[in-house]
Coordinates of C-alpha atoms in Angstrom, one line a residue:
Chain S
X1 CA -48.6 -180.4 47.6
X2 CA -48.8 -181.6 44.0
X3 CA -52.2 -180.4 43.8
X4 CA -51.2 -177.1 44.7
X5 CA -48.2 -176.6 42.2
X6 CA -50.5 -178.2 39.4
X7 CA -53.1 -175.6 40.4
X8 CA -50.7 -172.8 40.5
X9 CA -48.6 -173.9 37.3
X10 CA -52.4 -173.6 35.5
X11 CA -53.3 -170.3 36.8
X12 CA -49.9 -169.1 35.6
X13 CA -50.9 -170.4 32.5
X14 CA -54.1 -168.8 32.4
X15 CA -53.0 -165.2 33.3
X16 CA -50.1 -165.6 30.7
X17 CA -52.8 -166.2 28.1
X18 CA -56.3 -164.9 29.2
X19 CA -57.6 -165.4 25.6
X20 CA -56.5 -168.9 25.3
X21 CA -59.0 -171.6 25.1
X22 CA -60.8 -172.8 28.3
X23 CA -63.3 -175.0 29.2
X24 CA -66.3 -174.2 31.1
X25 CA -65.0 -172.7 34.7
X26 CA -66.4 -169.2 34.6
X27 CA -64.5 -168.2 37.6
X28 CA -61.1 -168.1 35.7
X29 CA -62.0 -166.6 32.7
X30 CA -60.5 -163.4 32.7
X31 CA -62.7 -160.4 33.1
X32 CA -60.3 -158.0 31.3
X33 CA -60.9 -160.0 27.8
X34 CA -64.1 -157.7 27.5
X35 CA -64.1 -156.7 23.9
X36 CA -63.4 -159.3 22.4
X37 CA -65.0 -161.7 25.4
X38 CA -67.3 -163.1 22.7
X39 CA -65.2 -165.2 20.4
X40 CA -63.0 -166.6 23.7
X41 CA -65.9 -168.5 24.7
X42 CA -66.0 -170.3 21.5
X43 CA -63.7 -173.5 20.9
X44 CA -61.1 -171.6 18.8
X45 CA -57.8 -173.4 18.2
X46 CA -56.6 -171.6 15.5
X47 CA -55.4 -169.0 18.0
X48 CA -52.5 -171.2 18.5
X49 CA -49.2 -171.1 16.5
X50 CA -50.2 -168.2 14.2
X51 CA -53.0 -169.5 12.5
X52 CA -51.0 -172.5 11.4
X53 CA -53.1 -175.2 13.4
X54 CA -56.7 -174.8 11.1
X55 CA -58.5 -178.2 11.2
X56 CA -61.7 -177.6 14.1
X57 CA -63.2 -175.5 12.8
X58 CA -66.4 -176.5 10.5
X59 CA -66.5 -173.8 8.0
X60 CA -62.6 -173.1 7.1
X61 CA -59.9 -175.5 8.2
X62 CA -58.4 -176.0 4.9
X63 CA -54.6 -176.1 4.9
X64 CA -52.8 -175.2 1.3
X65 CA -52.8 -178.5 -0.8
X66 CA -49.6 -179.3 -2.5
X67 CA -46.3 -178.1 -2.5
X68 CA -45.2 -174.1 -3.7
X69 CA -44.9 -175.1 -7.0
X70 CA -48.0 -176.5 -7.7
X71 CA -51.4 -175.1 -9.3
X72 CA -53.4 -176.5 -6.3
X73 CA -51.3 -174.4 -3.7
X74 CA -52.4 -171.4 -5.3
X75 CA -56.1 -172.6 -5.8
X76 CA -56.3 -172.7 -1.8
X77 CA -56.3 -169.1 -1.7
X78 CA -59.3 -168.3 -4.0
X79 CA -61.5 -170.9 -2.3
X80 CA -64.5 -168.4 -1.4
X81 CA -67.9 -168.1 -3.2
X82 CA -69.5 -164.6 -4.3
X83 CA -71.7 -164.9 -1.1
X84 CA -68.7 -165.1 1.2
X85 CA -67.0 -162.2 -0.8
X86 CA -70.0 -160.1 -0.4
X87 CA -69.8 -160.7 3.6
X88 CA -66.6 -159.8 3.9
X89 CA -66.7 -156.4 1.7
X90 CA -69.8 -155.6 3.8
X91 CA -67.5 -156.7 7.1
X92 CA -65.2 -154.1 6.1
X93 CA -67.7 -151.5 5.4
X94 CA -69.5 -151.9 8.6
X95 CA -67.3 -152.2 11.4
X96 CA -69.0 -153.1 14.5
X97 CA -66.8 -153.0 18.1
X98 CA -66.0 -156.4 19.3
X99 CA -66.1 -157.7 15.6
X100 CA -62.5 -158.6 14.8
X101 CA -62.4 -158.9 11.3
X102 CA -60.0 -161.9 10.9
X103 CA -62.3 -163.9 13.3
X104 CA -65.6 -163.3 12.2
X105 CA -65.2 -163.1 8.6
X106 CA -62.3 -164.7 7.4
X107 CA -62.2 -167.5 10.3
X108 CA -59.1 -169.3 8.6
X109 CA -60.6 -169.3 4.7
X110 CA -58.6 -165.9 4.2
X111 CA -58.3 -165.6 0.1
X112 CA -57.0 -163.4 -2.3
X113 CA -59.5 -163.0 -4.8
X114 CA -60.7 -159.8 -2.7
X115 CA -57.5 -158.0 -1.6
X116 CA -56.5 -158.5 -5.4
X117 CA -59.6 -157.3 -7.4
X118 CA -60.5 -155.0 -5.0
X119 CA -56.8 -153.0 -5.6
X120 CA -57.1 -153.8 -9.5
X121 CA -60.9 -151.4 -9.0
X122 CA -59.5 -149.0 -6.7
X123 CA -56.9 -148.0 -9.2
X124 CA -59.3 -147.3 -12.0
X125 CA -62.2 -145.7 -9.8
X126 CA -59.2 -143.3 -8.5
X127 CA -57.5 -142.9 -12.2
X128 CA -61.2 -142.5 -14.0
X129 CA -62.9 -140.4 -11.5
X130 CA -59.6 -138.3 -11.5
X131 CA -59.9 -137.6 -14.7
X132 CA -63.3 -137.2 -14.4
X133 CA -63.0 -134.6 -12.2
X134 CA -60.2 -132.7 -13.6
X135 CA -62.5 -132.3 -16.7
X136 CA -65.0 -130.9 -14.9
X137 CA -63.5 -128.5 -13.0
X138 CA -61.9 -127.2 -16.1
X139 CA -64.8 -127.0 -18.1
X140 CA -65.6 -123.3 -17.7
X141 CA -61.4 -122.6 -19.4
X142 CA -61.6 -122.0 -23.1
X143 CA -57.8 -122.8 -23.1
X144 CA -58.8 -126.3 -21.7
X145 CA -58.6 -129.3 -24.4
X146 CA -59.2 -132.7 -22.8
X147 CA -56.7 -135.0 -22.2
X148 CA -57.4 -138.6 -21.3
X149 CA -54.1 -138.5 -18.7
X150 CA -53.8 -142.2 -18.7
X151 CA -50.5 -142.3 -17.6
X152 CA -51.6 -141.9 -14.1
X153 CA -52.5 -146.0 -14.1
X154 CA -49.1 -146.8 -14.0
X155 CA -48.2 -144.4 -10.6
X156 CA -51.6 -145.3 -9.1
X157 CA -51.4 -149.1 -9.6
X158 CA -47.9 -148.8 -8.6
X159 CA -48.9 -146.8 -5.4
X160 CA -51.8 -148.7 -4.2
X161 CA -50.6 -152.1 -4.5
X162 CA -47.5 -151.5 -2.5
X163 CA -49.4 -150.3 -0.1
X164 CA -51.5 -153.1 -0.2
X165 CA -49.0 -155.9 -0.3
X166 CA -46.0 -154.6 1.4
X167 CA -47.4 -152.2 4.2
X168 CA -49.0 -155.7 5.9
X169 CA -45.9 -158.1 4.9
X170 CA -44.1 -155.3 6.7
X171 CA -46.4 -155.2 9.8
X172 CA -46.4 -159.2 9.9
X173 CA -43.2 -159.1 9.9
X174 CA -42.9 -156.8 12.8
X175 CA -45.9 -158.3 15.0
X176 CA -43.6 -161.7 14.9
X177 CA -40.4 -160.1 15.8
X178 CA -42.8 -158.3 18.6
X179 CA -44.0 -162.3 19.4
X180 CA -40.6 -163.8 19.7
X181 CA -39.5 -161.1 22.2
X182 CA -42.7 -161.1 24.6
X183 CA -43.4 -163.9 24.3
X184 CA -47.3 -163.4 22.7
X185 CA -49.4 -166.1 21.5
X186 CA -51.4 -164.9 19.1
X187 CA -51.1 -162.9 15.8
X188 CA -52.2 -163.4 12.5
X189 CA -50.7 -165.1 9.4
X190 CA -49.3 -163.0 6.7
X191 CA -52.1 -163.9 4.9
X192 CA -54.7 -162.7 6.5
X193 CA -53.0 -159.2 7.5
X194 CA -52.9 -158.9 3.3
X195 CA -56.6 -160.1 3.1
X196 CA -57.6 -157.7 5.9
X197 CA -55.8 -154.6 4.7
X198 CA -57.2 -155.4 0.8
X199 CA -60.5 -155.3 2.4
X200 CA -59.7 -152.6 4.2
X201 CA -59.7 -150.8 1.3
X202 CA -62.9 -151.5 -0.8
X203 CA -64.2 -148.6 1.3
X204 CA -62.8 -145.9 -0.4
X205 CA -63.6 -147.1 -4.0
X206 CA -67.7 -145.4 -3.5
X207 CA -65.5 -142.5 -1.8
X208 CA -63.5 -142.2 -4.8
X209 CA -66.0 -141.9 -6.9
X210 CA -67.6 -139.3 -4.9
X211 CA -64.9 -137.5 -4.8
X212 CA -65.7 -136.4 -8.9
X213 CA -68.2 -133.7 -6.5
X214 CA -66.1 -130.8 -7.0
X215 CA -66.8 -129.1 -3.2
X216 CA -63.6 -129.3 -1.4
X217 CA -65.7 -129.7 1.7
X218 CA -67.3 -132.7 0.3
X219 CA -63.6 -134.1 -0.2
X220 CA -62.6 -133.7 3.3
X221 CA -65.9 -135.0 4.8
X222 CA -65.6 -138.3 2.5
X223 CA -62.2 -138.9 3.6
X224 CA -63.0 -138.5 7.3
X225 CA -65.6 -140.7 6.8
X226 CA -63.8 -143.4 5.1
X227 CA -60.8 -143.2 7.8
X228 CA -62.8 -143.7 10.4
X229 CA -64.9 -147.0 8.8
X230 CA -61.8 -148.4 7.4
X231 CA -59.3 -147.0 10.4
X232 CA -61.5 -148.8 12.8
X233 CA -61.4 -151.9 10.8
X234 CA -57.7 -152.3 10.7
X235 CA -57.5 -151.1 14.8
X236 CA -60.3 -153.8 16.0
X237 CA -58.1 -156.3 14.2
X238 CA -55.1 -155.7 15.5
X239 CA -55.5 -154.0 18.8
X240 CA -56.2 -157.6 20.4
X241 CA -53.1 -158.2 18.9
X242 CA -51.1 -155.4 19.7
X243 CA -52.6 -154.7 23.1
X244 CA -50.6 -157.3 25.3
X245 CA -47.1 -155.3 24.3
X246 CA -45.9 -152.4 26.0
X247 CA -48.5 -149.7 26.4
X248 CA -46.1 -147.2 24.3
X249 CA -45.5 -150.3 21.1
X250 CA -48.8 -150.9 21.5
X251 CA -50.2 -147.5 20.3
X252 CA -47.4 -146.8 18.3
X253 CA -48.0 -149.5 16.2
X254 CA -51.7 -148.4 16.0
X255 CA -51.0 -145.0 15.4
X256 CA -48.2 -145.9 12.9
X257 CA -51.4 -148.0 10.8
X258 CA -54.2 -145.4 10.9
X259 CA -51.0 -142.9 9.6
X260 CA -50.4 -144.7 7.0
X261 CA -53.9 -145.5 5.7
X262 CA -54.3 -141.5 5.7
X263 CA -51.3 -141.0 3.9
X264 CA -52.6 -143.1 1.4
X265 CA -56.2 -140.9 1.3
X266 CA -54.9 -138.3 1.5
X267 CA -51.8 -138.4 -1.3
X268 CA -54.6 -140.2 -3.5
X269 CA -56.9 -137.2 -3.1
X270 CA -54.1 -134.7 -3.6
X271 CA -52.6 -135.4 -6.6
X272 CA -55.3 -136.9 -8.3
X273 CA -58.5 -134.8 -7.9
X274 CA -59.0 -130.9 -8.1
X275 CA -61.4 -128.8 -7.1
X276 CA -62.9 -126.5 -8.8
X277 CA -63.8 -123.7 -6.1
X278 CA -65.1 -120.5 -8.1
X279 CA -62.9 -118.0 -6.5
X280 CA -59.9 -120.1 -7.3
X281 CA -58.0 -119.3 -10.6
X282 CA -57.7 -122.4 -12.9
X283 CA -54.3 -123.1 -12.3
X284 CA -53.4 -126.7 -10.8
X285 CA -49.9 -126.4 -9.7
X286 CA -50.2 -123.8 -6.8
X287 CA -53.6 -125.5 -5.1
X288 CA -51.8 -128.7 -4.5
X289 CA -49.4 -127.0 -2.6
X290 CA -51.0 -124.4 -0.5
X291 CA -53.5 -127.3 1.0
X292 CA -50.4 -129.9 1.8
X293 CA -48.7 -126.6 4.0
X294 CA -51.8 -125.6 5.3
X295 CA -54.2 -128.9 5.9
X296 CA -51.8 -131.6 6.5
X297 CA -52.8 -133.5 9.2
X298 CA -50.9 -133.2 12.7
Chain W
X1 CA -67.3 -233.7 -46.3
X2 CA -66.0 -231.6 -43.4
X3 CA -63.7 -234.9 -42.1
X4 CA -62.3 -235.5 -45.4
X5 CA -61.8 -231.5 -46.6
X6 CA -59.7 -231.3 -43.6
X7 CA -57.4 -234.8 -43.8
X8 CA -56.7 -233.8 -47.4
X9 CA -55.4 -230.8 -46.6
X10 CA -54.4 -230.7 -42.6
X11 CA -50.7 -230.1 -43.6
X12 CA -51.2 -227.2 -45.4
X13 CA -51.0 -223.8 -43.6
X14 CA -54.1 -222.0 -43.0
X15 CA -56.1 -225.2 -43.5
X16 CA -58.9 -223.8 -40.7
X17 CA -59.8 -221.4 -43.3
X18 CA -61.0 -223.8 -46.0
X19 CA -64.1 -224.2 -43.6
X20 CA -65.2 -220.6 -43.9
X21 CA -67.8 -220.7 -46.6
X22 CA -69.8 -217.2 -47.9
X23 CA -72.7 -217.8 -49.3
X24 CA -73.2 -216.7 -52.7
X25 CA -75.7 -213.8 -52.9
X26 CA -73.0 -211.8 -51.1
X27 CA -71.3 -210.2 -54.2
X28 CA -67.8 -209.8 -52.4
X29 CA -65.6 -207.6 -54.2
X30 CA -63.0 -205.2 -53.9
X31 CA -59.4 -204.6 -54.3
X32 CA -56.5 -205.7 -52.5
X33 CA -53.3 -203.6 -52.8
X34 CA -51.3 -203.6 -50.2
X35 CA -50.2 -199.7 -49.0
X36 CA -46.6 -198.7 -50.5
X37 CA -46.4 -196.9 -47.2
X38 CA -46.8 -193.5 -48.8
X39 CA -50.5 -192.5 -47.8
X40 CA -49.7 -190.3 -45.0
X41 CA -47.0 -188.5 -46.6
X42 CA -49.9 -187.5 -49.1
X43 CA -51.5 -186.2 -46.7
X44 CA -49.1 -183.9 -45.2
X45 CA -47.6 -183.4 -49.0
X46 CA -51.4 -182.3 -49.5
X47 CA -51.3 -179.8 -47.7
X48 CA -47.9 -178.7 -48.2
X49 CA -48.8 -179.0 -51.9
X50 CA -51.9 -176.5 -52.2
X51 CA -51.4 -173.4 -53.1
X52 CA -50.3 -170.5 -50.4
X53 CA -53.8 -168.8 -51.1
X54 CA -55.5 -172.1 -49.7
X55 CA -53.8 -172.1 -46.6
X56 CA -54.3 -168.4 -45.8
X57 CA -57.9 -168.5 -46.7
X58 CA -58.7 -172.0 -44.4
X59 CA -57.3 -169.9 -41.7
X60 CA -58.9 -166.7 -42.3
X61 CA -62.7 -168.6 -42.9
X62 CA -61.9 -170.1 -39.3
X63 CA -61.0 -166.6 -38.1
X64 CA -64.1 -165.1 -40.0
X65 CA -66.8 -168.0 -38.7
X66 CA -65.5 -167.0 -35.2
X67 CA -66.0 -163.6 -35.7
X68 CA -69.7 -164.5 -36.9
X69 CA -70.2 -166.4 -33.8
X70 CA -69.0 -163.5 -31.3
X71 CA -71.8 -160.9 -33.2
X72 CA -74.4 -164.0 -32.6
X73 CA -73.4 -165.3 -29.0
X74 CA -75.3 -168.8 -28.9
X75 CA -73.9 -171.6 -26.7
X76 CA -72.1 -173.3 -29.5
X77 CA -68.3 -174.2 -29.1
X78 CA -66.6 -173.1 -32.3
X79 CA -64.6 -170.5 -29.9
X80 CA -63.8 -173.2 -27.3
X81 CA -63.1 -176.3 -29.1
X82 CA -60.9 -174.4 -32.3
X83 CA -59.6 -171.7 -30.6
X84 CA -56.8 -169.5 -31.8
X85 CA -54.9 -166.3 -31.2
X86 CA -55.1 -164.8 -34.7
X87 CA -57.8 -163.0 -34.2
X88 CA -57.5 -162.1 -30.7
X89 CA -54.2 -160.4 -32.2
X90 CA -55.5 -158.8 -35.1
X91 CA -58.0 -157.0 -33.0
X92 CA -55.6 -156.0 -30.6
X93 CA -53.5 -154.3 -33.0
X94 CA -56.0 -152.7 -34.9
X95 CA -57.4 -151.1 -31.7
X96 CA -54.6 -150.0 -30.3
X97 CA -53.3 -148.5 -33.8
X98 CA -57.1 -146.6 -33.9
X99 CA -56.0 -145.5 -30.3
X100 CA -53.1 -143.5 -31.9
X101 CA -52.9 -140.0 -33.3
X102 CA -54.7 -139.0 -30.1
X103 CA -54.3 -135.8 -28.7
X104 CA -50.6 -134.8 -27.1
X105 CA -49.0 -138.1 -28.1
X106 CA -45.7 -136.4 -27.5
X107 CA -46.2 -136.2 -24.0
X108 CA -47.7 -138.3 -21.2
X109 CA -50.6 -136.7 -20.5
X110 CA -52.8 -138.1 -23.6
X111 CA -54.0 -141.3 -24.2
X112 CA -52.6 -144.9 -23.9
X113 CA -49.5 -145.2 -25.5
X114 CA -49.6 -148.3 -28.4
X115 CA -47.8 -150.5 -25.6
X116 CA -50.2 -149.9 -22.6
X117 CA -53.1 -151.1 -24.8
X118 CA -51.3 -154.5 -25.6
X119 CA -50.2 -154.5 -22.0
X120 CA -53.7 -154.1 -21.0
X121 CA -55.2 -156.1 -22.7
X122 CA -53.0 -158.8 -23.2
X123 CA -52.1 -159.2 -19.6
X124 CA -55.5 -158.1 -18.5
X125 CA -56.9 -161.5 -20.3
X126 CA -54.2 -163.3 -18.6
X127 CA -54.8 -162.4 -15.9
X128 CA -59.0 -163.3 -15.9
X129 CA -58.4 -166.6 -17.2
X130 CA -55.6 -167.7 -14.4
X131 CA -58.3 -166.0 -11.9
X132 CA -61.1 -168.2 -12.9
X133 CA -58.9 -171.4 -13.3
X134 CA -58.0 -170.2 -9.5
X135 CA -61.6 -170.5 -8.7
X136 CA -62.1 -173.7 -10.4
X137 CA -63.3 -173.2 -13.5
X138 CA -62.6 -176.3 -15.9
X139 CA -62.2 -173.9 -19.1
X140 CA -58.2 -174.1 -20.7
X141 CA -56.3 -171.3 -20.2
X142 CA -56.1 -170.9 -24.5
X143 CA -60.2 -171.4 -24.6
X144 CA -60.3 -168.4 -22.4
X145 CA -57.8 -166.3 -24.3
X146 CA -59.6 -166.7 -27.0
X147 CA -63.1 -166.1 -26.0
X148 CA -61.6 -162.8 -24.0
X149 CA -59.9 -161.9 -27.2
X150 CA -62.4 -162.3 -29.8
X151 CA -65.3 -160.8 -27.8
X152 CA -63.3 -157.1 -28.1
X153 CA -64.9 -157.0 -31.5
X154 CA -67.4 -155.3 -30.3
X155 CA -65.8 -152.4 -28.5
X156 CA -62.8 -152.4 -31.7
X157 CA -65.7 -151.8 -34.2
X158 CA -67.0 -148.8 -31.9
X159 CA -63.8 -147.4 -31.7
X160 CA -63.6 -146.9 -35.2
X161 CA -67.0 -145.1 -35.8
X162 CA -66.1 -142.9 -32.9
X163 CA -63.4 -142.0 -35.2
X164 CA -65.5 -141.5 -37.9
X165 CA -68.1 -139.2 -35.4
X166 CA -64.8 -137.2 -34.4
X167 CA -64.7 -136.6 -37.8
X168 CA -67.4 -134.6 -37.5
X169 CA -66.8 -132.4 -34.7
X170 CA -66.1 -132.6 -31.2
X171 CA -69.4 -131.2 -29.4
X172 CA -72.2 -132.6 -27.0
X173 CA -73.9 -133.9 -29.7
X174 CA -71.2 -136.4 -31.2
X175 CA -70.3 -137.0 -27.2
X176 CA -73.5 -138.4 -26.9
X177 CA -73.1 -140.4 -29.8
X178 CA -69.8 -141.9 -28.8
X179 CA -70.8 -142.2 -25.6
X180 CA -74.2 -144.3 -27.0
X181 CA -72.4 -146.8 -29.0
X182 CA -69.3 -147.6 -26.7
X183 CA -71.9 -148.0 -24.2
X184 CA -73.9 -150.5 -26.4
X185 CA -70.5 -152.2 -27.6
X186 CA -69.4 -152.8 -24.0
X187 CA -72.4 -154.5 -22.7
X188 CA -72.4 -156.2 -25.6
X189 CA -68.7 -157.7 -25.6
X190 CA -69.5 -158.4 -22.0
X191 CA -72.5 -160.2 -22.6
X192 CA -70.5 -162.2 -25.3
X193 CA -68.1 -163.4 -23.3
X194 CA -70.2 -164.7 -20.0
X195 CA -72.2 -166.7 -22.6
X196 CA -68.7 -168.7 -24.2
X197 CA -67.2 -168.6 -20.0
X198 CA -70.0 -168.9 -17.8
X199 CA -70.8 -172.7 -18.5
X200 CA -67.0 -174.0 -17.3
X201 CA -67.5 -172.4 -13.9
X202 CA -68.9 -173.4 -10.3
X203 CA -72.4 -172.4 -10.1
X204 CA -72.1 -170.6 -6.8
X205 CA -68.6 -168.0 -8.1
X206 CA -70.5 -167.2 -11.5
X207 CA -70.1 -163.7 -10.3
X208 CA -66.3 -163.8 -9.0
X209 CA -65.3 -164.6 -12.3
X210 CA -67.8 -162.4 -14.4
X211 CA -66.9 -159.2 -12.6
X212 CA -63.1 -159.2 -14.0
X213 CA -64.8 -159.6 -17.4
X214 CA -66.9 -156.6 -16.7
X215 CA -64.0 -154.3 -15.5
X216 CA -61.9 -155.7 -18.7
X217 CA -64.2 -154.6 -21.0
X218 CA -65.0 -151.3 -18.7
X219 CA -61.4 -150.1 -19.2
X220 CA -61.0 -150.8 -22.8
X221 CA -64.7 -149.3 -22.9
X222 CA -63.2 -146.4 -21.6
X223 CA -59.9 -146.2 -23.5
X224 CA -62.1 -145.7 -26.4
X225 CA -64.6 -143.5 -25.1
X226 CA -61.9 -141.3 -23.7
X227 CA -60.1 -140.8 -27.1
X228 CA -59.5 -137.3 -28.2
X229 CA -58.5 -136.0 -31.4
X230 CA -55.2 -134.0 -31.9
X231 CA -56.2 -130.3 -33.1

């Protein structure tokens, strides 16, 4: 009789968490982990308690050293080298199914060197390349006297770094309060949501600079491309998150992050670049608003 | 001789030192006087003595030899070891004055306003040097200031001969010109710099801390590139 309560109290345990850690016994390993079936295998105990618990792992394991105040708290989150920086930008570039970009590329070292500078480069690569292609598809207008327009850095750094600090804080924030009423294990630290969203979005610093091309076509087809690369990284992280909610939370809370991350492309590519399509009359004010009523998405 | 030197005098104080004997080809001289306790104060009332002119010009050689050392970038550690901000400041200001008298100051679609260009490149340094003290680099933060600040030489001096080209006219030709030496003066301030900073950081993040230095120096490359005349 104990035996069979022990048995049954484990097998409850199991199907509460089928991505918790096991040991050998292929026969309770749940078959419905399939996409990301690879990484439960491994040992992996920082699935517990929110990335808190660090230490087994070889590579990362390192908890912040010294109290809020100090200089050492903050050196924790720059501890990467150039080669782990380069594998994470090309992580996010290249999204592979099954590859959950928290696990496989930050494995409990996330940093803020990337998130950071990568934000600091998308601003100017939008702002230059703006101006960039403003200029050029003025260039046939006698009337036209350049104009270095830097007062865009101000509403583009502004822009892009609230959306890359506050748009994960707020989605951290609502994961946990998802946690503590379901019941989850599992979730990431705020952390690594900012680290995955700021390298989320070295993708569209080569698309910004593309978009100086002044084919409206080529516009739309560079930010479909870059939705879909950096979408999917964002989804493949947090679906194996998201997914043991309600099915309607579960895509809604997906469908609320790929929004957003278009908003963002899209409001960018808006106000920033034009276009110079030969039919068009050189006159900016008018385009901007004929594509947002006619193109905007859903 | 030694027995009976020292029951002569064994009551007199420092009677141990009537056994020290020099021998003679020693010349000893020299003068005994004992300090009134004024020597320091001379050397502070030195300083505070000389002339204005003195002071301003000891600063202004140390400023000047730094400058020398930014257009000749060996590994020697005049900019590390006597740093200072004078310089750093007087470039600032005179770039961001040549960034005036742009075109459509009046309105916000011109070029930096005087107080981005400090913002920029004040904060931008700032912000390099706490990122590669973050990484572990073992350079202080006012080293790195300085180094930043002094290695914008480069890109200040090309800002004034684009000034002077614009002088000349506004077509492809003095476009290419500008375009030439900015290009020149920005590798050149970033080559400056990685020579003072490199040697402070881990060996394998050389190029987490170099590529901030690089977009620094891009921007500003591109303030002054971008510069248009008023018409």
């Amino acid at each position: 009789m104990i035996y069979n309560s022990k048995f049954e109290e484990a097998a409850e345990l199991l199907s509460a968490d089928p991505g918790a850690s096991t040991l050998s016994i292929p026969a309770t390993n749940s078959p419905t982990s399939a996409s990301g079936g690879g990484e439960d295998v491994k040992l992996d105990l920082s699935e517990d308690e929110e990335g808190h618990e660090e230490s087994s792992e070889l590579l990362g394991g390192q908890k912040p050293g010294g109290s809020f105040w100090t200089f050492e708290y903050y050196q924790s989150f720059f501890n990467v080298d150039t080669m782990q920086v380069l594998d994470r930008v090309k992580g996010s570039v290249m999204p592979l199914p099954g590859r959950n970009f928290i696990k496989h590329h930050l494995r409990s070292n996330p940093d803020l060197y990337g998130p950071f500078w990568i934000c600091v480069t998308l601003v100017f690569s939008v702002v230059i390349s703006g101006n960039l292609s403003t200029f050029l598809s003025k260039k046939g207008d006698p009337n036209y006297h350049y104009r270095p327009q830097f007062h865009r850095v101000t509403i583009a750094a502004v822009v892009i770094f609230m959306y890359a600090w506050l748009v994960p804080v707020g989605l951290w924030g609502f994961l946990k309060w998802r946690q503590s009423t379901e019941r989850q294990i599992g979730g990431y630290s705020i952390l690594e949501t900012v680290c995955v969203y700021g390298y989320s979005l070295f993708i569209y610093i080569p698309t910004s600079v593309l978009w100086i091309i002044p084919y409206e076509w080529v516009h739309w087809t560079l930010i479909l491309v870059a939705m879909v690369i950096s979408g999917s990284v964002l989804v493949l992280t947090f679906w194996p998150v998201v997914r043991d909610d309600t099915r309607v939370m579960a895509v809604a809370t997906v469908a609320t992050i790929v929004v957003l991350h278009t908003l963002l492309a899209v409001g960018c590519k808006l106000y920033f670049f034009q276009t110079a399509d030969p039919v068009q009359k050189p006159t900016t004010p008018p385009p901007i608003h004929v594509t947002l009523n006619t193109t905007k998405p859903h | 001789d030694h027995k009976s030197h020292k029951k002569r005098r064994n009551s007199e104080p420092f009677a141990g030192l009537s056994d020290v004997s020099i021998s003679e080809d020693i010349p000893v001289e020299g003068d005994i006087s004992v300090p009134v306790g004024s020597s320091r104060r001379d050397d502070e009332l030195s300083t505070l003595d000389e002339p204005v002119k003195e002071t301003i010009l000891r600063d202004l050689r140390a400023v000047g030899n730094k400058f020398v050392h930014v257009l000749y970038p060996k590994r020697s550690s005049a900019l590390l070891r006597d740093w200072d901000l004078w310089g750093p400041l007087l470039l600032c200001v005179t770039l961001a004055l040549l960034l005036q008298g742009g075109a459509a100051d009046s309105d916000d679609q011109g070029g930096p306003q005087f107080a981005e260009v400090f913002v920029i490149i004040w904060f931008g340094s700032i912000i390099i040097t706490l990122n590669s003290k973050l990484l572990g680099g073992t350079i202080s933060f006012f080293q790195s200031l300085c180094v930043l600040g002094y290695c914008i030489m480069p890109l200040t001096v090309a800002m004034a001969v684009c000034r002077l080209v614009l002088l000349g006219g506004t077509g492809m030709v003095s476009f290419a010109v500008r375009l030439a030496v900015v290009t020149a003066s920005f590798g050149w301030s970033t080559f400056a710099s990685t020579a003072f900073l490199t040697d402070s950081q881990p060996p394998n993040r050389k190029a987490l801390v170099v590529y901030p230095v690089f977009l620094f120096y891009f921007v500003i490359g591109w303030m002054v590139l971008t510069f248009s005349p008023s018409q």
